[in-house]
CSV table of C-alpha atoms and ligand atoms in Angstrom, one decimal:
chain,number,residue,atom,x,y,z
A,1063,UNK,CA,-21.0,6.5,25.7
A,1064,UNK,CA,-17.8,6.2,23.8
A,1065,UNK,CA,-14.7,4.9,25.4
A,1066,UNK,CA,-11.3,6.6,25.1
A,1067,UNK,CA,-8.7,4.0,24.0
A,1068,UNK,CA,-5.5,5.2,25.6
A,1069,UNK,CA,-2.2,3.8,24.3
A,1070,UNK,CA,0.9,3.0,26.5
A,1071,UNK,CA,3.2,5.8,27.5
A,1072,UNK,CA,5.9,6.6,24.9
A,1073,UNK,CA,3.9,4.8,22.2
A,1074,UNK,CA,5.4,6.0,18.8
A,1075,UNK,CA,2.9,7.6,16.5
A,1076,UNK,CA,4.7,7.9,13.2
A,1077,UNK,CA,4.5,7.8,9.5
A,1078,UNK,CA,6.6,5.8,7.0
A,1079,UNK,CA,8.3,6.3,3.7
A,1080,UNK,CA,11.0,4.7,1.5
A,1081,UNK,CA,13.9,6.3,-0.3
A,1082,UNK,CA,13.0,5.4,-3.9
A,1083,UNK,CA,9.4,6.3,-3.4
A,1084,UNK,CA,10.0,9.9,-2.2
A,1085,UNK,CA,13.5,11.1,-2.7
A,1086,UNK,CA,13.8,11.8,-6.4
A,1087,UNK,CA,17.3,13.2,-7.3
A,1088,UNK,CA,17.9,9.8,-8.9
A,1089,UNK,CA,20.9,11.0,-10.8
A,1090,UNK,CA,22.2,13.6,-8.5
A,1091,UNK,CA,25.3,13.9,-6.2
A,1092,UNK,CA,26.8,10.5,-7.2
A,1093,UNK,CA,23.7,8.3,-6.8
A,1094,UNK,CA,23.7,5.5,-9.3
A,1095,UNK,CA,21.0,3.2,-10.6
A,1096,UNK,CA,19.1,0.8,-8.5
A,1097,UNK,CA,17.2,-2.2,-10.0
A,1098,UNK,CA,14.1,-0.1,-9.7
A,1099,UNK,CA,15.5,2.7,-11.9
A,1100,UNK,CA,16.3,0.0,-14.5
A,1101,UNK,CA,12.9,-1.7,-14.1
A,1102,UNK,CA,11.0,1.6,-14.4
A,1103,UNK,CA,12.8,2.3,-17.6
A,1104,UNK,CA,11.7,-1.0,-19.1
A,1105,UNK,CA,8.6,-0.5,-21.2
A,1106,UNK,CA,5.4,-1.9,-19.8
A,1107,UNK,CA,6.6,-2.5,-16.3
A,1108,UNK,CA,5.3,0.6,-14.4
A,1109,UNK,CA,1.9,2.2,-15.0
A,1110,UNK,CA,2.1,5.3,-17.2
A,1111,UNK,CA,5.8,4.7,-17.6
A,1112,UNK,CA,6.3,6.5,-14.2
A,1113,UNK,CA,9.6,6.4,-12.4
A,1114,UNK,CA,11.2,7.7,-9.2
A,1115,UNK,CA,13.5,10.2,-10.9
A,1116,UNK,CA,11.7,13.2,-9.2
A,1117,UNK,CA,8.7,11.8,-7.2
A,1118,UNK,CA,8.3,14.0,-4.1
A,1119,UNK,CA,11.6,15.7,-4.5
A,1120,UNK,CA,12.2,15.0,-0.9
A,1121,UNK,CA,16.0,15.0,-1.5
A,1122,UNK,CA,15.6,18.8,-1.8
A,1123,UNK,CA,12.5,19.4,0.3
A,1124,UNK,CA,13.4,17.3,3.4
A,1125,UNK,CA,13.4,20.3,5.7
A,1126,UNK,CA,9.9,21.3,4.7
A,1127,UNK,CA,8.7,17.7,5.1
A,1128,UNK,CA,10.2,17.4,8.6
A,1129,UNK,CA,8.6,20.7,9.6
A,1130,UNK,CA,5.2,19.5,8.4
A,1131,UNK,CA,5.5,16.3,10.5
A,1132,UNK,CA,6.4,18.4,13.5
A,1133,UNK,CA,3.5,20.8,12.9
A,1134,UNK,CA,1.1,17.9,12.5
A,1135,UNK,CA,2.1,16.4,15.8
A,1136,UNK,CA,3.8,13.1,14.8
A,1137,UNK,CA,6.4,11.7,17.2
A,1138,UNK,CA,8.3,9.3,15.0
A,1139,UNK,CA,9.4,8.8,11.4
A,1140,UNK,CA,10.4,5.7,9.5
A,1141,UNK,CA,12.4,6.2,6.4
A,1142,UNK,CA,14.9,4.1,4.4
A,1143,UNK,CA,18.4,4.7,3.2
A,1144,UNK,CA,19.1,4.5,-0.5
A,1145,UNK,CA,22.0,2.0,-0.8
A,1146,UNK,CA,22.9,3.3,-4.3
A,1147,UNK,CA,23.2,6.8,-2.9
A,1148,UNK,CA,25.6,5.7,-0.1
A,1149,UNK,CA,27.6,3.0,-2.0
A,1150,UNK,CA,26.7,3.7,-5.6
A,1151,UNK,CA,28.3,0.5,-7.0
A,1152,UNK,CA,26.8,-1.7,-4.2
A,1153,UNK,CA,30.3,-2.5,-2.8
A,1154,UNK,CA,33.4,-0.5,-2.2
A,1155,UNK,CA,33.6,3.3,-2.4
A,1156,UNK,CA,31.3,5.3,-0.1
A,1157,UNK,CA,29.7,8.5,-1.5
A,1158,UNK,CA,30.1,11.3,1.0
A,1159,UNK,CA,27.2,13.3,-0.5
A,1160,UNK,CA,24.9,10.4,0.3
A,1161,UNK,CA,26.1,10.3,3.9
A,1162,UNK,CA,25.7,14.1,4.1
A,1163,UNK,CA,22.1,13.9,3.0
A,1164,UNK,CA,21.0,11.5,5.7
A,1165,UNK,CA,23.1,13.4,8.3
A,1166,UNK,CA,21.1,16.5,7.5
A,1167,UNK,CA,17.8,14.7,7.7
A,1168,UNK,CA,18.6,12.8,10.9
A,1169,UNK,CA,19.9,15.9,12.6
A,1170,UNK,CA,16.8,17.9,11.7
A,1171,UNK,CA,14.5,15.1,13.0
A,1172,UNK,CA,16.3,15.0,16.3
A,1173,UNK,CA,16.3,18.8,16.6
A,1174,UNK,CA,12.5,18.8,16.4
A,1175,UNK,CA,12.2,15.7,18.6
A,1176,UNK,CA,10.9,13.2,16.0
A,1177,UNK,CA,12.2,9.7,16.7
A,1178,UNK,CA,13.9,8.2,13.6
A,1179,UNK,CA,13.6,4.5,12.8
A,1180,UNK,CA,15.6,3.5,9.8
A,1181,UNK,CA,15.1,0.8,7.2
A,1182,UNK,CA,18.4,-0.4,5.6
A,1183,UNK,CA,16.8,-2.0,2.6
A,1184,UNK,CA,13.5,-1.0,1.0
A,1185,UNK,CA,14.1,-2.6,-2.4
A,1186,UNK,CA,16.4,-0.2,-4.2
A,1187,UNK,CA,19.3,-2.6,-4.7
A,1188,UNK,CA,22.3,-1.1,-6.5
A,1189,UNK,CA,22.0,-2.2,-10.2
A,1190,UNK,CA,25.7,-2.8,-10.3
A,1191,UNK,CA,25.6,-5.9,-8.1
A,1192,UNK,CA,25.8,-8.9,-10.4
A,1193,UNK,CA,22.6,-11.0,-10.5
A,1194,UNK,CA,20.9,-9.1,-7.7
A,1195,UNK,CA,19.4,-11.3,-5.0
A,1196,UNK,CA,20.1,-14.5,-7.0
A,1197,UNK,CA,23.8,-14.1,-6.0
A,1198,UNK,CA,24.7,-15.2,-2.5
A,1199,UNK,CA,27.4,-12.5,-2.5
A,1200,UNK,CA,24.7,-9.8,-2.4
A,1201,UNK,CA,23.9,-10.9,1.2
A,1202,UNK,CA,27.5,-10.1,2.2
A,1203,UNK,CA,27.5,-6.9,0.2
A,1204,UNK,CA,24.4,-5.9,2.2
A,1205,UNK,CA,26.1,-6.5,5.5
A,1206,UNK,CA,29.0,-4.3,4.4
A,1207,UNK,CA,26.6,-1.6,3.5
A,1208,UNK,CA,24.9,-1.9,6.9
A,1209,UNK,CA,28.3,-1.5,8.6
A,1210,UNK,CA,29.0,1.7,6.7
A,1211,UNK,CA,25.5,3.1,7.4
A,1212,UNK,CA,25.2,2.2,11.0
A,1213,UNK,CA,28.8,3.4,11.7
A,1214,UNK,CA,27.8,6.8,10.1
A,1215,UNK,CA,24.4,7.2,11.8
A,1216,UNK,CA,24.3,4.9,14.8
A,1217,UNK,CA,25.4,7.6,17.2
A,1218,UNK,CA,22.0,9.2,16.6
A,1219,UNK,CA,19.7,6.5,15.1
A,1220,UNK,CA,19.0,3.7,17.6
A,1221,UNK,CA,16.2,1.8,15.9
A,1222,UNK,CA,17.2,-0.2,12.8
A,1223,UNK,CA,15.2,-2.4,10.4
A,1224,UNK,CA,17.3,-4.6,8.2
A,1225,UNK,CA,14.9,-5.4,5.4
A,1226,UNK,CA,11.4,-4.3,4.4
A,1227,UNK,CA,9.0,-7.0,3.4
A,1228,UNK,CA,11.3,-9.7,1.9
A,1229,UNK,CA,8.3,-11.3,0.3
A,1230,UNK,CA,8.1,-8.5,-2.3
A,1231,UNK,CA,11.7,-8.3,-3.6
A,1232,UNK,CA,11.7,-12.2,-3.7
A,1233,UNK,CA,8.3,-13.4,-4.8
A,1234,UNK,CA,7.0,-10.3,-6.6
A,1235,UNK,CA,10.5,-9.6,-8.1
A,1236,UNK,CA,11.5,-13.2,-9.1
A,1237,UNK,CA,8.3,-15.3,-9.3
A,1238,UNK,CA,5.5,-13.0,-10.4
A,1239,UNK,CA,7.6,-10.4,-12.3
A,1240,UNK,CA,5.6,-7.5,-10.9
A,1241,UNK,CA,8.5,-5.9,-9.1
A,1242,UNK,CA,12.2,-5.4,-10.1
A,1243,UNK,CA,13.9,-7.2,-11.6
A,1244,UNK,CA,10.8,-8.6,-13.3
A,1245,UNK,CA,11.7,-12.3,-13.4
A,1246,UNK,CA,9.0,-15.1,-13.5
A,1247,UNK,CA,10.7,-18.2,-12.0
A,1248,UNK,CA,9.5,-19.6,-8.7
A,1249,UNK,CA,12.8,-21.4,-8.0
A,1250,UNK,CA,14.6,-18.1,-8.4
A,1251,UNK,CA,12.2,-16.5,-6.0
A,1252,UNK,CA,13.1,-19.1,-3.4
A,1253,UNK,CA,16.8,-18.4,-3.9
A,1254,UNK,CA,16.2,-14.7,-3.7
A,1255,UNK,CA,14.1,-15.1,-0.5
A,1256,UNK,CA,16.9,-17.2,1.1
A,1257,UNK,CA,19.5,-14.6,0.2
A,1258,UNK,CA,17.4,-11.8,1.6
A,1259,UNK,CA,16.9,-13.7,4.9
A,1260,UNK,CA,20.6,-14.5,5.0
A,1261,UNK,CA,21.3,-10.8,4.4
A,1262,UNK,CA,19.1,-10.0,7.4
A,1263,UNK,CA,20.9,-12.6,9.5
A,1264,UNK,CA,24.3,-11.3,8.5
A,1265,UNK,CA,23.3,-7.7,9.1
A,1266,UNK,CA,22.0,-8.1,12.7
A,1267,UNK,CA,25.3,-8.7,14.4
A,1268,UNK,CA,26.9,-5.9,12.2
A,1269,UNK,CA,24.3,-3.4,13.4
A,1270,UNK,CA,24.7,-4.5,17.0
A,1271,UNK,CA,28.5,-4.1,16.8
A,1272,UNK,CA,28.3,-0.6,15.2
A,1273,UNK,CA,25.5,0.6,17.5
A,1274,UNK,CA,25.7,-1.3,20.8
A,1275,UNK,CA,23.0,0.7,22.5
A,1276,UNK,CA,20.6,0.3,19.4
A,1277,UNK,CA,17.8,-2.1,18.6
A,1278,UNK,CA,17.4,-4.1,15.5
A,1279,UNK,CA,14.6,-6.1,13.8
A,1280,UNK,CA,13.1,-6.9,10.4
A,1281,UNK,CA,9.8,-5.8,8.8
A,1282,UNK,CA,7.5,-8.5,7.3
A,1283,UNK,CA,4.2,-7.9,5.4
A,1284,UNK,CA,1.7,-10.2,6.9
A,1285,UNK,CA,-2.0,-10.9,6.7
A,1286,UNK,CA,-4.5,-13.7,7.1
A,1287,UNK,CA,-5.6,-16.0,4.3
A,1288,UNK,CA,-9.1,-17.4,4.6
A,1289,UNK,CA,-10.5,-20.2,2.5
A,1290,UNK,CA,-13.4,-19.1,0.3
A,1291,UNK,CA,-15.4,-22.2,1.4
A,1292,UNK,CA,-14.7,-25.2,3.7
A,1293,UNK,CA,-13.9,-27.4,0.7
A,1294,UNK,CA,-10.7,-29.4,1.0
A,1295,UNK,CA,-9.4,-27.6,-2.1
A,1296,UNK,CA,-10.1,-24.1,-0.7
A,1297,UNK,CA,-8.6,-25.0,2.7
A,1298,UNK,CA,-5.5,-26.3,1.0
A,1299,UNK,CA,-5.2,-23.2,-1.1
A,1300,UNK,CA,-5.4,-21.0,2.0
A,1301,UNK,CA,-2.8,-23.1,3.7
A,1302,UNK,CA,-0.5,-22.7,0.7
A,1303,UNK,CA,-1.0,-19.0,0.4
A,1304,UNK,CA,-0.4,-18.5,4.1
A,1305,UNK,CA,2.7,-20.6,3.8
A,1306,UNK,CA,4.1,-18.5,1.0
A,1307,UNK,CA,3.3,-15.1,2.3
A,1308,UNK,CA,3.6,-15.5,6.1
A,1309,UNK,CA,5.2,-18.7,7.2
A,1310,UNK,CA,8.0,-18.8,4.6
A,1311,UNK,CA,9.5,-15.8,6.4
A,1312,UNK,CA,8.3,-16.1,10.0
A,1313,UNK,CA,9.3,-19.8,10.4
A,1314,UNK,CA,13.0,-19.5,9.5
A,1315,UNK,CA,13.4,-16.1,11.3
A,1316,UNK,CA,12.2,-17.8,14.5
A,1317,UNK,CA,14.3,-21.0,14.2
A,1318,UNK,CA,11.8,-23.3,12.6
A,1319,UNK,CA,13.5,-23.7,9.2
A,1320,UNK,CA,11.4,-23.4,6.0
A,1321,UNK,CA,7.9,-24.9,6.4
A,1322,UNK,CA,7.9,-28.5,5.3
A,1323,UNK,CA,4.5,-28.4,3.6
A,1324,UNK,CA,5.7,-25.6,1.5
A,1325,UNK,CA,9.0,-27.3,0.5
A,1326,UNK,CA,6.9,-30.2,-0.6
A,1327,UNK,CA,4.5,-28.0,-2.6
A,1328,UNK,CA,7.5,-26.3,-4.3
A,1329,UNK,CA,9.2,-29.5,-5.1
A,1330,UNK,CA,6.0,-30.8,-6.6
A,1331,UNK,CA,5.7,-27.6,-8.6
A,1332,UNK,CA,9.2,-28.3,-10.0
A,1333,UNK,CA,10.5,-25.1,-8.6
A,1334,UNK,CA,13.8,-26.5,-7.5
A,1335,UNK,CA,14.6,-27.7,-11.0
A,1336,UNK,CA,15.7,-24.3,-12.2
A,1337,UNK,CA,18.2,-23.6,-9.4
A,1338,UNK,CA,20.9,-25.4,-7.5
A,1339,UNK,CA,18.8,-27.3,-5.0
A,1340,UNK,CA,21.5,-27.1,-2.3
A,1341,UNK,CA,21.3,-23.4,-1.9
A,1342,UNK,CA,20.9,-23.6,1.9
A,1343,UNK,CA,24.5,-23.9,3.2
A,1344,UNK,CA,25.5,-25.2,6.6
A,1345,UNK,CA,25.0,-22.5,9.2
A,1346,UNK,CA,22.5,-20.4,7.1
A,1347,UNK,CA,19.4,-21.3,9.1
A,1348,UNK,CA,21.1,-20.5,12.4
A,1349,UNK,CA,22.3,-17.2,11.0
A,1350,UNK,CA,18.8,-16.3,9.8
A,1351,UNK,CA,17.3,-17.1,13.2
A,1352,UNK,CA,19.6,-14.7,15.0
A,1353,UNK,CA,17.7,-13.1,17.9
A,1354,UNK,CA,16.3,-9.6,17.3
A,1355,UNK,CA,14.8,-6.9,19.5
A,1356,UNK,CA,11.5,-6.6,17.8
A,1357,UNK,CA,9.4,-7.9,14.9
A,1358,UNK,CA,7.9,-5.1,12.7
A,1359,UNK,CA,4.7,-5.8,10.7
A,1360,UNK,CA,3.1,-4.1,7.8
A,1361,UNK,CA,-0.6,-4.9,7.4
A,1362,UNK,CA,-3.1,-3.8,4.8
A,1363,UNK,CA,-5.7,-6.4,4.1
A,1364,UNK,CA,-6.8,-10.1,4.2
A,1365,UNK,CA,-7.1,-12.5,1.3
A,1366,UNK,CA,-9.9,-15.0,0.6
A,1367,UNK,CA,-8.5,-17.9,-1.4
A,1368,UNK,CA,-10.1,-20.5,-3.6
A,1369,UNK,CA,-7.3,-22.1,-5.7
A,1370,UNK,CA,-3.6,-22.4,-5.9
A,1371,UNK,CA,-2.6,-21.6,-9.4
A,1372,UNK,CA,0.0,-23.9,-10.9
A,1373,UNK,CA,3.7,-23.5,-10.3
A,1374,UNK,CA,3.1,-21.2,-7.4
A,1375,UNK,CA,1.5,-18.3,-9.3
A,1376,UNK,CA,0.1,-15.6,-7.0
A,1377,UNK,CA,-2.6,-17.1,-4.9
A,1378,UNK,CA,-6.1,-16.5,-6.2
A,1379,UNK,CA,-7.7,-13.9,-3.9
A,1380,UNK,CA,-11.4,-13.8,-4.6
A,1381,UNK,CA,-13.8,-11.3,-3.2
A,1382,UNK,CA,-17.3,-12.3,-2.4
A,1383,UNK,CA,-18.3,-9.0,-1.0
A,1384,UNK,CA,-21.2,-7.3,-2.7
A,1385,UNK,CA,-20.1,-3.7,-2.8
A,1386,UNK,CA,-16.4,-3.3,-3.5
A,1387,UNK,CA,-16.4,0.5,-3.7
A,1388,UNK,CA,-17.4,0.6,0.0
A,1389,UNK,CA,-15.5,-2.4,1.3
A,1390,UNK,CA,-12.2,-2.0,-0.6
A,1391,UNK,CA,-9.6,0.8,-0.9
A,1392,UNK,CA,-8.6,2.0,-4.4
A,1393,UNK,CA,-5.8,-0.6,-4.5
A,1394,UNK,CA,-8.7,-3.1,-4.6
A,1395,UNK,CA,-7.7,-4.3,-1.1
A,1396,UNK,CA,-10.5,-5.3,1.3
A,1397,UNK,CA,-10.8,-3.2,4.4
A,1398,UNK,CA,-10.5,-5.7,7.2
A,1399,UNK,CA,-9.3,-4.3,10.5
A,1400,UNK,CA,-9.8,-7.6,12.4
A,1401,UNK,CA,-7.1,-9.0,10.2
A,1402,UNK,CA,-4.6,-6.6,11.8
A,1403,UNK,CA,-5.6,-7.8,15.3
A,1404,UNK,CA,-5.3,-11.4,14.2
A,1405,UNK,CA,-2.0,-10.8,12.5
A,1406,UNK,CA,-0.4,-9.2,15.5
A,1407,UNK,CA,-1.7,-11.8,17.9
A,1408,UNK,CA,-0.6,-14.7,15.7
A,1409,UNK,CA,2.9,-13.2,15.3
A,1410,UNK,CA,3.3,-12.6,19.0
A,1411,UNK,CA,1.7,-15.7,20.5
A,1412,UNK,CA,3.0,-18.2,17.9
A,1413,UNK,CA,6.5,-16.8,17.5
A,1414,UNK,CA,7.2,-14.8,20.7
A,1415,UNK,CA,9.1,-11.8,19.5
A,1416,UNK,CA,10.1,-9.6,22.4
A,1417,UNK,CA,8.1,-6.7,20.9
A,1418,UNK,CA,6.0,-5.7,17.9
A,1419,UNK,CA,5.9,-2.5,15.9
A,1420,UNK,CA,3.4,-1.8,13.2
A,1421,UNK,CA,5.7,-0.1,10.6
A,1422,UNK,CA,3.1,0.3,7.9
A,1423,UNK,CA,-0.7,0.5,7.7
A,1424,UNK,CA,-2.8,2.7,5.5
A,1425,UNK,CA,-5.1,3.1,2.5
A,1426,UNK,CA,-5.0,4.4,-1.0
A,1427,UNK,CA,-7.7,6.9,-1.9
A,1428,UNK,CA,-7.4,9.6,-4.6
A,1429,UNK,CA,-9.3,12.4,-2.8
A,1430,UNK,CA,-7.8,15.7,-4.1
A,1431,UNK,CA,-7.8,19.3,-2.9
A,1432,UNK,CA,-10.9,21.3,-3.4
A,1433,UNK,CA,-10.9,25.0,-4.4
A,1434,UNK,CA,-9.8,26.0,-1.0
A,1435,UNK,CA,-6.9,23.5,-0.9
A,1436,UNK,CA,-8.7,21.2,1.6
A,1437,UNK,CA,-8.5,17.4,1.1
A,1438,UNK,CA,-11.5,15.8,2.7
A,1439,UNK,CA,-10.5,12.1,2.9
A,1440,UNK,CA,-13.0,10.7,5.3
A,1441,UNK,CA,-12.5,7.1,4.0
A,1442,UNK,CA,-8.9,7.2,5.0
A,1443,UNK,CA,-9.8,8.5,8.5
A,1444,UNK,CA,-12.3,5.6,8.9
A,1445,UNK,CA,-9.7,3.1,7.7
A,1446,UNK,CA,-7.1,4.4,10.2
A,1447,UNK,CA,-9.6,4.7,13.1
A,1448,UNK,CA,-10.6,1.0,12.7
A,1449,UNK,CA,-7.1,-0.3,12.3
A,1450,UNK,CA,-5.7,1.8,15.2
A,1451,UNK,CA,-8.5,0.3,17.4
A,1452,UNK,CA,-7.4,-3.2,16.3
A,1453,UNK,CA,-3.8,-2.4,17.5
A,1454,UNK,CA,-5.3,-1.2,20.8
A,1455,UNK,CA,-7.3,-4.4,21.1
A,1456,UNK,CA,-4.1,-6.4,20.5
A,1457,UNK,CA,-2.4,-4.5,23.3
A,1458,UNK,CA,-5.3,-5.2,25.6
A,1459,UNK,CA,-4.9,-8.9,24.7
A,1460,UNK,CA,-1.4,-8.7,26.1
A,1461,UNK,CA,0.8,-8.0,23.0
A,1462,UNK,CA,3.6,-5.4,23.6
A,1463,UNK,CA,3.0,-3.2,20.5
A,1464,UNK,CA,5.2,-0.1,20.9
A,1465,UNK,CA,4.5,1.9,17.7
A,1466,UNK,CA,2.3,2.5,14.8
A,1467,UNK,CA,3.4,4.1,11.5
A,1468,UNK,CA,0.9,5.2,8.8
A,1469,UNK,CA,1.9,4.4,5.3
A,1470,UNK,CA,2.5,7.0,4.1
A,1471,UNK,CA,3.6,10.5,5.2
A,1472,UNK,CA,2.8,11.7,1.7
A,1473,UNK,CA,1.6,10.5,-1.7
A,1474,UNK,CA,4.5,8.9,-3.6
A,1475,UNK,CA,5.7,6.5,-6.2
A,1476,UNK,CA,3.7,3.3,-5.6
A,1477,UNK,CA,6.0,0.9,-7.4
A,1478,UNK,CA,4.4,-0.8,-10.4
A,1479,UNK,CA,1.3,1.4,-10.0
A,1480,UNK,CA,3.4,4.5,-10.4
A,1481,UNK,CA,1.7,7.7,-9.2
A,1482,UNK,CA,-1.8,6.4,-9.8
A,1483,UNK,CA,-2.3,5.3,-6.1
A,1484,UNK,CA,-2.2,7.8,-3.3
A,1485,UNK,CA,-1.5,6.5,0.2
A,1486,UNK,CA,-0.4,9.8,1.7
A,1487,UNK,CA,-1.6,11.7,4.7
A,1488,UNK,CA,-0.3,14.6,2.8
A,1489,UNK,CA,-1.5,15.2,-0.8
A,1490,UNK,CA,1.4,16.0,-3.2
A,1491,UNK,CA,0.7,18.0,-6.4
A,1492,UNK,CA,3.4,16.5,-8.5
A,1493,UNK,CA,3.5,19.4,-10.9
A,1494,UNK,CA,4.2,22.1,-8.3
A,1495,UNK,CA,5.5,19.8,-5.5
A,1496,UNK,CA,3.0,21.6,-3.2
A,1497,UNK,CA,2.1,19.6,-0.1
A,1498,UNK,CA,-1.5,19.7,1.2
A,1499,UNK,CA,-2.1,17.9,4.5
A,1500,UNK,CA,-5.3,16.0,4.1
A,1501,UNK,CA,-8.0,15.9,6.8
A,1502,UNK,CA,-6.6,12.5,7.9
A,1503,UNK,CA,-3.2,14.2,8.5
A,1504,UNK,CA,-4.7,16.6,11.1
A,1505,UNK,CA,-6.9,13.8,12.5
A,1506,UNK,CA,-3.9,11.5,13.0
A,1507,UNK,CA,-2.0,14.4,14.6
A,1508,UNK,CA,-4.8,14.6,17.2
A,1509,UNK,CA,-4.5,10.9,17.9
A,1510,UNK,CA,-0.8,11.3,18.4
A,1511,UNK,CA,-1.3,14.3,20.7
A,1512,UNK,CA,-3.9,12.6,22.8
A,1513,UNK,CA,-2.1,9.2,22.7
A,1514,UNK,CA,-5.2,7.4,21.7
A,1515,UNK,CA,-8.7,7.8,20.3
A,1516,UNK,CA,-12.4,7.6,21.0
A,1517,UNK,CA,-13.4,4.1,20.1
A,1518,UNK,CA,-16.0,3.6,17.4
A,1519,UNK,CA,-16.3,-0.1,17.5
A,1520,UNK,CA,-17.7,-1.9,20.5
A,1521,UNK,CA,-14.9,-2.3,23.2
B,1038,IFM,O1,4.2,1.4,-0.9
B,1038,IFM,C1,4.3,0.2,-0.3
B,1038,IFM,C2,5.6,0.1,0.5
B,1038,IFM,O2,6.7,0.4,-0.2
B,1038,IFM,C3,5.7,-1.3,1.1
B,1038,IFM,N1,4.5,-1.7,1.7
B,1038,IFM,C4,3.3,-1.6,1.0
B,1038,IFM,C5,3.1,-0.2,0.5
B,1038,IFM,C6,1.8,0.0,-0.2
B,1038,IFM,O3,1.7,-0.9,-1.3
């Protein structure tokens, strides 16, 4: 006998996207370069020299995309605003064409009763801002942008996310060089992370003032780090990796300052020698810990760790599993649904946010349309099934999770991987821009319509 796992009433069943990954029209209607346009133009940074110039052409096809979401039965949609489309120079003059585009999109979503949840920063920083996130002024520029955006759309959009996954634009962008702007300097990553968190802290009251009946939070990418063995070295490496990926962001957001063990590690690694060590100014930590209405989490995988590489290089994630093709997605990420349960429970019980939303979860598989146009992506269905069950188990354990968003609505520009990785519920033929909903897209629509699923794992 299978058991039907029913989700709470009004649970949001959505999909997620980000502006640079789907919009295209990179040089149209007054939009100027973001740091990702510049990074993608730099030889060797993005696979196949791909870029976001056209991607899914959503800037022109938004109506068709909203219609598809409606037809498939999804009840919510998370998307991001392109700062360089709205304030092309990062500060100052507002571009009316940018505002108009999002007005059209929001109005259409509301017309078909799809709930919008908007991310204010998903990595497309205006290239015109001097020194990007290394410059404290960028945090204030972000708050100004938020005021413009929330004043323009806050009469209709009520759910706001300040920043998506600050780990990526800071550590991937400034320590590991894999994201824009491609710098490799751990100290600079710490500075960038601080300015991103400060930007969040400054933005929250701005969003509240411009949209008093709205809700605001931040999205973190989180996941568990397990030691490869019980050796002291492996345990310590897992502690460090967890500190950098999870606690470096959770702790200050919930009023605990930066974790001391990590500060010690970074000082030992010499990270503070390349920057002004007093980058945390009086009042910053209180500003960062400003109360929010929800914590949003993106979850994909766990990591199994054996060593910390010197000077904070990306922690060494080793896989001991025998058959990677079956146990990993095409990103090389292990399928580990229990990690989602664990991540939700840890965030809720250890940090006590009022509410949790899963703003991203999904899998990259390259299944393509057959002769009839059908995309049979059974591995994605299995991935989603097991992870949605993990969310349901967390709710049963007492966590108020109020929404789940599949990454992603459609295949799109997967950052440094370009178009080689396909996370979409909808297959996109980049030559013709034809959209083919995959089997998972219809399956997920049924989950949304029934507000739950037949459990596969033991209850
Ligand atoms: O595509 C990204 C998204 O922009 C942020 N979270 C992870 C996704 C998959 O890598």
